[in-house]
mmCIF file of C-alpha atoms in Angstrom:
data_model
loop_
_atom_site.group_PDB
_atom_site.id
_atom_site.type_symbol
_atom_site.label_atom_id
_atom_site.label_comp_id
_atom_site.label_asym_id
_atom_site.label_seq_id
_atom_site.Cartn_x
_atom_site.Cartn_y
_atom_site.Cartn_z
ATOM 1 C CA MET G 1 89.884 109.031 93.471
ATOM 2 C CA SER G 2 91.459 110.404 90.399
ATOM 3 C CA MET G 3 93.642 108.417 88.035
ATOM 4 C CA SER G 4 96.870 110.082 89.154
ATOM 5 C CA ASP G 5 96.117 109.267 92.806
ATOM 6 C CA ASN G 6 95.402 105.668 91.860
ATOM 7 C CA ASN G 7 98.731 105.502 89.846
ATOM 8 C CA SER G 8 100.591 107.193 92.730
ATOM 9 C CA ARG G 9 99.240 104.567 95.271
ATOM 10 C CA GLN G 10 100.225 101.712 92.893
ATOM 11 C CA ALA G 11 103.620 103.114 92.508
ATOM 12 C CA ALA G 12 103.941 103.409 96.266
ATOM 13 C CA ALA G 13 102.544 99.975 96.942
ATOM 14 C CA LYS G 14 105.093 98.538 94.500
ATOM 15 C CA LEU G 15 107.911 100.449 96.022
ATOM 16 C CA PHE G 16 106.924 98.947 99.397
ATOM 17 C CA SER G 17 106.680 95.579 98.020
ATOM 18 C CA GLU G 18 110.092 95.817 96.474
ATOM 19 C CA GLU G 19 111.723 96.816 99.714
ATOM 20 C CA LEU G 20 110.036 94.111 101.749
ATOM 21 C CA LEU G 21 111.334 91.566 99.029
ATOM 22 C CA GLU G 22 114.928 93.022 99.276
ATOM 23 C CA LEU G 23 114.813 92.644 102.971
ATOM 24 C CA CYS G 24 113.173 89.197 102.933
ATOM 25 C CA GLU G 25 115.721 87.834 100.582
ATOM 26 C CA SER G 26 118.689 89.382 102.529
ATOM 27 C CA GLY G 27 120.795 87.938 105.359
ATOM 28 C CA LEU G 28 119.605 91.110 107.250
ATOM 29 C CA LEU G 29 116.098 90.100 107.894
ATOM 30 C CA ALA G 30 114.961 91.267 111.188
ATOM 31 C CA GLU G 31 111.759 92.228 112.818
ATOM 32 C CA LYS G 32 113.025 95.564 113.705
ATOM 33 C CA GLY G 33 113.939 96.434 110.015
ATOM 34 C CA LEU G 34 110.645 94.965 108.948
ATOM 35 C CA ARG G 35 108.745 97.233 111.238
ATOM 36 C CA GLU G 36 110.816 100.349 110.189
ATOM 37 C CA ILE G 37 109.942 99.650 106.412
ATOM 38 C CA ILE G 38 106.274 99.251 107.358
ATOM 39 C CA GLU G 39 106.282 102.253 109.429
ATOM 40 C CA ARG G 40 108.011 104.408 106.849
ATOM 41 C CA HIS G 41 105.188 103.414 104.249
ATOM 42 C CA GLY G 42 102.135 104.038 106.501
ATOM 43 C CA ASN G 43 98.990 102.633 105.421
ATOM 44 C CA ILE G 44 100.250 101.936 101.819
ATOM 45 C CA TYR G 45 100.353 98.155 102.765
ATOM 46 C CA ARG G 46 96.486 98.064 102.078
ATOM 47 C CA HIS G 47 97.327 98.325 98.377
ATOM 48 C CA VAL G 48 99.959 95.629 98.078
ATOM 49 C CA GLY G 49 98.941 92.750 96.003
ATOM 50 C CA ASP G 50 102.149 90.972 95.248
ATOM 51 C CA TYR G 51 103.182 88.702 98.084
ATOM 52 C CA GLU G 52 106.483 87.365 96.612
ATOM 53 C CA PHE G 53 108.155 88.695 99.748
ATOM 54 C CA PHE G 54 106.184 86.604 101.974
ATOM 55 C CA GLY G 55 107.562 83.379 100.352
ATOM 56 C CA TRP G 56 111.161 84.706 100.677
ATOM 57 C CA ALA G 57 110.559 85.414 104.174
ATOM 58 C CA CYS G 58 109.487 82.029 104.872
ATOM 59 C CA MET G 59 112.649 80.608 103.293
ATOM 60 C CA ASN G 60 115.110 83.000 105.018
ATOM 61 C CA GLU G 61 117.032 81.245 107.620
ATOM 62 C CA ARG G 62 116.643 84.379 109.870
ATOM 63 C CA VAL G 63 112.962 84.180 110.038
ATOM 64 C CA THR G 64 111.250 84.359 113.325
ATOM 65 C CA GLU G 65 107.634 83.955 114.698
ATOM 66 C CA GLY G 66 107.439 87.654 115.288
ATOM 67 C CA ILE G 67 108.482 88.325 111.403
ATOM 68 C CA ILE G 68 105.831 85.891 110.366
ATOM 69 C CA GLN G 69 103.034 87.340 112.799
ATOM 70 C CA CYS G 70 103.959 90.894 111.894
ATOM 71 C CA LEU G 71 103.584 89.931 108.073
ATOM 72 C CA LEU G 72 100.518 87.880 108.482
ATOM 73 C CA GLY G 73 98.781 90.877 110.591
ATOM 74 C CA LEU G 74 99.291 93.149 107.740
ATOM 75 C CA PHE G 75 98.894 90.767 104.856
ATOM 76 C CA PRO G 76 96.797 87.838 105.818
ATOM 77 C CA ALA G 77 96.082 86.922 102.128
ATOM 78 C CA ALA G 78 99.954 86.358 101.629
ATOM 79 C CA SER G 79 99.462 82.983 103.556
ATOM 80 C CA SER G 80 97.383 81.512 100.998
ATOM 81 C CA ALA G 81 99.352 83.038 97.884
ATOM 82 C CA ILE G 82 100.486 80.697 95.280
ATOM 83 C CA ASP G 83 103.437 81.439 93.089
ATOM 84 C CA GLU G 84 103.768 80.397 89.253
ATOM 85 C CA ASP G 85 105.299 77.196 90.346
ATOM 86 C CA GLY G 86 102.415 76.337 92.684
ATOM 87 C CA TRP G 87 104.397 76.995 95.749
ATOM 88 C CA SER G 88 102.555 78.272 98.880
ATOM 89 C CA PRO G 89 104.479 79.952 101.839
ATOM 90 C CA LEU G 90 104.134 76.751 103.763
ATOM 91 C CA HIS G 91 106.047 74.914 100.790
ATOM 92 C CA PHE G 92 108.736 77.452 101.341
ATOM 93 C CA ALA G 93 109.053 77.312 104.899
ATOM 94 C CA CYS G 94 109.285 73.362 104.717
ATOM 95 C CA CYS G 95 112.514 74.077 102.855
ATOM 96 C CA ASN G 96 114.014 76.079 105.587
ATOM 97 C CA LYS G 97 116.621 74.284 107.529
ATOM 98 C CA ASN G 98 115.994 76.696 110.582
ATOM 99 C CA MET G 99 112.255 76.198 110.551
ATOM 100 C CA THR G 100 110.297 75.732 113.766
ATOM 101 C CA VAL G 101 107.075 73.906 114.507
ATOM 102 C CA ASN G 102 105.474 77.337 115.689
ATOM 103 C CA ILE G 103 106.072 79.078 112.513
ATOM 104 C CA ILE G 104 104.593 76.204 110.457
ATOM 105 C CA GLN G 105 101.542 76.169 112.765
ATOM 106 C CA LEU G 106 101.215 79.934 112.354
ATOM 107 C CA LEU G 107 101.096 79.276 108.475
ATOM 108 C CA ILE G 108 98.643 76.439 108.920
ATOM 109 C CA ASP G 109 96.379 78.435 111.090
ATOM 110 C CA ALA G 110 96.400 81.305 108.648
ATOM 111 C CA SER G 111 95.827 78.963 105.614
ATOM 112 C CA PRO G 112 94.568 75.689 106.697
ATOM 113 C CA ASP G 113 94.321 74.339 103.039
ATOM 114 C CA SER G 114 98.035 74.961 102.346
ATOM 115 C CA VAL G 115 98.916 71.737 104.082
ATOM 116 C CA ARG G 116 97.212 69.973 101.172
ATOM 117 C CA SER G 117 98.473 72.157 98.269
ATOM 118 C CA VAL G 118 100.506 70.517 95.532
ATOM 119 C CA THR G 119 103.067 72.247 93.435
ATOM 120 C CA ASN G 120 103.223 72.049 89.718
ATOM 121 C CA LYS G 121 105.739 69.175 90.109
ATOM 122 C CA GLY G 122 103.335 67.267 92.463
ATOM 123 C CA ARG G 123 105.021 67.967 95.810
ATOM 124 C CA MET G 124 103.225 68.769 99.015
ATOM 125 C CA PRO G 125 104.835 70.599 101.971
ATOM 126 C CA LEU G 126 105.526 67.304 103.659
ATOM 127 C CA HIS G 127 107.685 66.039 100.602
ATOM 128 C CA LEU G 128 109.761 69.337 100.859
ATOM 129 C CA LEU G 129 110.408 69.006 104.414
ATOM 130 C CA CYS G 130 111.595 65.493 104.062
ATOM 131 C CA GLY G 131 114.156 66.625 101.349
ATOM 132 C CA THR G 132 115.393 69.612 103.495
ATOM 133 C CA GLU G 133 118.999 68.963 104.470
ATOM 134 C CA ASP G 134 120.719 70.075 107.624
ATOM 135 C CA ILE G 135 117.383 70.730 109.468
ATOM 136 C CA ASP G 136 117.380 70.019 113.216
ATOM 137 C CA GLU G 137 116.282 66.603 113.713
ATOM 138 C CA ILE G 138 114.014 67.473 116.746
ATOM 139 C CA ALA G 139 112.330 70.261 114.895
ATOM 140 C CA ALA G 140 111.959 68.170 111.786
ATOM 141 C CA VAL G 141 110.141 65.427 113.627
ATOM 142 C CA LYS G 142 107.828 67.926 115.309
ATOM 143 C CA ILE G 143 107.008 69.533 111.809
ATOM 144 C CA PHE G 144 106.562 66.141 110.205
ATOM 145 C CA THR G 145 104.212 65.053 112.922
ATOM 146 C CA LEU G 146 102.191 68.318 112.674
ATOM 147 C CA LEU G 147 101.997 68.043 108.788
ATOM 148 C CA VAL G 148 100.786 64.367 108.974
ATOM 149 C CA GLU G 149 98.286 65.125 111.677
ATOM 150 C CA LYS G 150 96.948 67.952 109.393
ATOM 151 C CA CYS G 151 97.099 65.949 106.087
ATOM 152 C CA PRO G 152 97.492 62.206 106.617
ATOM 153 C CA GLU G 153 96.932 61.699 102.858
ATOM 154 C CA ALA G 154 100.370 63.343 102.281
ATOM 155 C CA LEU G 155 102.076 60.040 103.185
ATOM 156 C CA HIS G 156 100.555 58.407 100.195
ATOM 157 C CA HIS G 157 100.623 61.239 97.649
#
């Protein structure tokens, strides 16, 4: 592969990642739009190394199981990506008032150690869930139960 091919591939991967980020940050996040972006860019997803969009998708109130499954299918490493503040996708998901236990389970299945991860400020996913306002109480209890089942030591952290 020539240097110009590599540069072109990197530029295309950056553009793809930026488009994903824009969608995942927006109030327009939908599985159909996500799939359209993916199809438009073809196999360039193999060269994406910046997973910031995945954390934004997890925080987006419009996220669905289908969106997370689609992203995990293409970017399995995104599930264990940690940002500069020590946040994992599971941390972001636990701050989403519309989160479901099924999405949390998908994230834990994809990155089992994320349930034990601690941010730079010492917070675990369980702590962030407990601080999330306006979350459905039934969903919160189910998510809380799952997080404690997977990481009981979080109660004493």
